[in-house]
Amino acid sequence: MSSVLRGLLCVVLLGAAAAKVEFEIERLHLVDSDSTSGNFFFRGNIPKINGVFIYDQLVASMRQVAKTEANVDLPADFRIVDISFLNELPLIGDTDDIHLEDNYFAEHGDHGEFLRMPLFGLPTNPNSLPGSLRTTLLRSVWAVDRLPEKMRHFKSMLAQKTAKPTVFYVHCEYGCDRTGEFSGAYAIQYLNKSIDDAWTTNVQKCGRAPNFLSRNALEWYCFYLKEVNGMSIPSCKISAGL
């Protein structure tokens, strides 16, 4: 089976189970904060229970996790920017959850806003390609996910000081695959993590390894940072066994 067909099958199967996914505090984690802007960055899974967007529970859970993981008290008053990596392709099953979050913030603008940054991952492993071909593809491979562009935009938002501090909550359905792609890429670029460290953190935070689409995307992004951005990165191959 080709890598593209494998990718499509994986996405469809995940989508078929998505309707059963509900919020789990065990998948909620503090990734980073900006001391100048006073903003925070959390990762997690879909913030819904019984088909309802759980704003109050999400806020309480983020306060609890910030204190437990970093001994940090979130501000008394803040706004949420809910960033979803879900997409509306047929058969995937994300559409209802996208509308749930969009409708909530349309009706409760004082709580924050909903932003969409759809991610899919990549079907081909960059380490399986000749180096010259991989280098040629480093920019065009992001035609769909546009991860470098989305990462720059996210980092600028995290650094921007606003009237109220902002808490960014990024998620997909499970808080593992697309969330792992984005959070792992952020960790390599901004937290000085090796690709193995970023991957291991993903597995620990989610409770399982992200799928091969997200694994491939993380390795591609590592090569992008190394060869396009000029970052000094020893390896862009996730070690066997991780």
CSV table of C-alpha atoms in Angstrom, one decimal, residues 64-222:
chain,number,residue,atom,x,y,z
A,64,GLN,CA,-4.9,22.9,38.0
A,65,VAL,CA,-2.3,21.8,35.5
A,66,ALA,CA,-0.3,25.0,35.6
A,67,LYS,CA,0.0,24.7,39.3
A,68,THR,CA,0.8,21.0,39.2
A,69,GLU,CA,3.3,21.0,36.4
A,70,ALA,CA,5.0,24.4,36.8
A,71,ASN,CA,3.8,25.8,40.2
A,72,VAL,CA,2.3,28.7,38.3
A,73,ASP,CA,-0.9,30.5,39.1
A,74,LEU,CA,-2.8,31.6,36.0
A,75,PRO,CA,-4.0,35.2,36.0
A,76,ALA,CA,-7.3,35.8,37.7
A,77,ASP,CA,-8.8,37.0,34.4
A,78,PHE,CA,-7.7,36.0,31.0
A,79,ARG,CA,-9.1,35.2,27.5
A,80,ILE,CA,-8.8,31.9,25.7
A,81,VAL,CA,-7.7,31.5,22.1
A,82,ASP,CA,-8.9,28.0,21.2
A,83,ILE,CA,-6.8,26.8,18.3
A,84,SER,CA,-8.1,23.7,16.5
A,85,PHE,CA,-6.1,21.5,14.1
A,86,LEU,CA,-9.3,19.7,13.0
A,87,ASN,CA,-10.4,19.8,9.3
A,88,GLU,CA,-13.7,19.6,7.4
A,89,LEU,CA,-12.7,16.9,4.8
A,90,PRO,CA,-15.5,14.4,4.1
A,91,LEU,CA,-15.4,11.1,6.1
A,92,ILE,CA,-13.0,12.5,8.7
A,93,GLY,CA,-15.7,13.4,11.3
A,94,ASP,CA,-14.3,16.6,12.6
A,95,THR,CA,-17.0,18.9,11.2
A,96,ASP,CA,-19.4,18.8,14.2
A,97,ASP,CA,-16.7,19.6,16.7
A,98,ILE,CA,-15.5,22.5,14.6
A,99,HIS,CA,-19.0,23.9,14.5
A,100,LEU,CA,-19.4,23.3,18.3
A,101,GLU,CA,-16.4,25.4,19.2
A,102,ASP,CA,-17.0,28.1,16.5
A,103,ASN,CA,-20.6,28.5,17.7
A,104,TYR,CA,-19.6,28.7,21.4
A,105,PHE,CA,-17.2,31.6,20.9
A,106,ALA,CA,-19.5,33.3,18.5
A,107,GLU,CA,-22.0,33.4,21.4
A,108,HIS,CA,-19.4,34.1,24.1
A,109,GLY,CA,-17.0,36.5,22.6
A,110,ASP,CA,-16.0,37.8,26.1
A,111,HIS,CA,-14.4,34.4,26.8
A,112,GLY,CA,-12.0,34.6,23.8
A,113,GLU,CA,-12.0,33.4,20.2
A,114,PHE,CA,-11.8,30.3,18.1
A,115,LEU,CA,-9.1,29.9,15.4
A,116,ARG,CA,-8.7,27.1,12.9
A,117,MET,CA,-5.3,25.8,11.8
A,118,PRO,CA,-6.1,22.5,10.0
A,119,LEU,CA,-3.3,20.0,10.0
A,120,PHE,CA,-3.0,16.6,8.3
A,121,GLY,CA,0.5,15.4,8.7
A,122,LEU,CA,2.6,14.0,5.8
A,123,PRO,CA,2.5,10.6,4.2
A,124,THR,CA,6.2,10.3,3.2
A,125,ASN,CA,9.1,9.9,5.6
A,126,PRO,CA,11.8,12.4,4.7
A,127,ASN,CA,14.6,10.0,5.9
A,128,SER,CA,13.4,7.5,3.2
A,129,LEU,CA,14.4,10.0,0.4
A,130,PRO,CA,17.7,10.9,-1.1
A,131,GLY,CA,19.1,14.0,0.5
A,132,SER,CA,19.0,16.1,-2.6
A,133,LEU,CA,15.3,15.3,-3.3
A,134,ARG,CA,14.4,16.0,0.3
A,135,THR,CA,16.1,19.3,0.2
A,136,THR,CA,14.3,20.2,-3.0
A,137,LEU,CA,10.9,19.4,-1.4
A,138,LEU,CA,11.5,21.2,1.9
A,139,ARG,CA,9.4,24.2,1.0
A,140,SER,CA,6.8,22.7,-1.3
A,141,VAL,CA,6.0,19.8,1.1
A,142,TRP,CA,4.1,22.3,3.3
A,143,ALA,CA,1.6,23.3,0.6
A,144,VAL,CA,-1.2,21.7,2.6
A,145,ASP,CA,-0.2,21.9,6.3
A,146,ARG,CA,1.6,25.2,6.0
A,147,LEU,CA,3.3,24.4,9.3
A,148,PRO,CA,6.2,27.0,9.0
A,149,GLU,CA,3.7,29.8,8.4
A,150,LYS,CA,1.3,28.7,11.1
A,151,MET,CA,4.2,28.4,13.6
A,152,ARG,CA,5.4,31.9,12.9
A,153,HIS,CA,1.9,33.3,13.3
A,154,PHE,CA,1.4,31.3,16.6
A,155,LYS,CA,4.7,32.5,18.1
A,156,SER,CA,3.9,36.1,17.2
A,157,MET,CA,0.5,35.8,19.0
A,158,LEU,CA,2.1,34.2,22.0
A,159,ALA,CA,4.5,37.1,22.3
A,160,GLN,CA,1.9,39.8,21.8
A,161,LYS,CA,0.9,41.6,25.0
A,162,THR,CA,-2.9,42.3,25.1
A,163,ALA,CA,-5.2,44.1,27.5
A,164,LYS,CA,-5.9,40.7,29.2
A,165,PRO,CA,-3.4,37.9,29.3
A,166,THR,CA,-4.1,35.2,26.7
A,167,VAL,CA,-4.2,31.5,27.3
A,168,PHE,CA,-3.7,29.5,24.0
A,169,TYR,CA,-5.2,26.1,23.9
A,170,VAL,CA,-4.2,23.9,20.9
A,171,HIS,CA,-5.8,20.6,20.2
A,172,CYS,CA,-7.0,18.0,17.7
A,173,GLU,CA,-9.5,15.3,18.7
A,174,TYR,CA,-7.2,13.0,20.8
A,175,GLY,CA,-4.5,15.6,21.6
A,176,CYS,CA,-1.9,13.2,20.2
A,177,ASP,CA,-1.4,13.2,16.4
A,178,ARG,CA,-1.9,16.7,15.0
A,179,THR,CA,-1.4,18.2,18.4
A,180,GLY,CA,1.9,16.2,18.6
A,181,GLU,CA,3.0,17.5,15.2
A,182,PHE,CA,2.5,21.1,16.2
A,183,SER,CA,3.8,20.9,19.8
A,184,GLY,CA,6.8,18.8,18.8
A,185,ALA,CA,7.7,21.3,16.1
A,186,TYR,CA,7.4,24.1,18.6
A,187,ALA,CA,9.6,22.3,21.1
A,188,ILE,CA,12.4,21.8,18.5
A,189,GLN,CA,12.2,25.4,17.3
A,190,TYR,CA,11.7,27.3,20.4
A,191,LEU,CA,12.5,25.1,23.4
A,192,ASN,CA,15.8,23.8,22.1
A,193,LYS,CA,14.7,20.2,22.2
A,194,SER,CA,16.1,17.4,20.1
A,195,ILE,CA,13.7,15.5,17.9
A,196,ASP,CA,14.0,12.5,20.2
A,197,ASP,CA,13.2,14.7,23.2
A,198,ALA,CA,10.2,16.3,21.4
A,199,TRP,CA,8.9,12.9,20.3
A,200,THR,CA,9.3,11.3,23.8
A,201,THR,CA,7.4,14.2,25.3
A,202,ASN,CA,4.6,13.7,22.8
A,203,VAL,CA,4.4,10.1,23.8
A,204,GLN,CA,4.4,10.9,27.5
A,205,LYS,CA,1.9,13.7,27.3
A,206,CYS,CA,-0.6,11.8,25.1
A,207,GLY,CA,-0.2,8.3,26.4
A,208,ARG,CA,0.7,6.8,23.0
A,209,ALA,CA,2.8,7.6,20.0
A,210,PRO,CA,1.4,9.9,17.4
A,211,ASN,CA,0.5,8.3,14.1
A,212,PHE,CA,3.0,8.0,11.2
A,213,LEU,CA,1.6,11.1,9.4
A,214,SER,CA,2.5,13.3,12.4
A,215,ARG,CA,5.8,11.5,12.9
A,216,ASN,CA,6.7,12.2,9.3
A,217,ALA,CA,5.7,15.8,9.6
A,218,LEU,CA,7.8,16.3,12.7
A,219,GLU,CA,10.9,14.9,10.9
A,220,TRP,CA,10.2,17.1,7.8
A,221,TYR,CA,9.9,20.2,10.0
A,222,CYS,CA,13.1,19.3,11.7
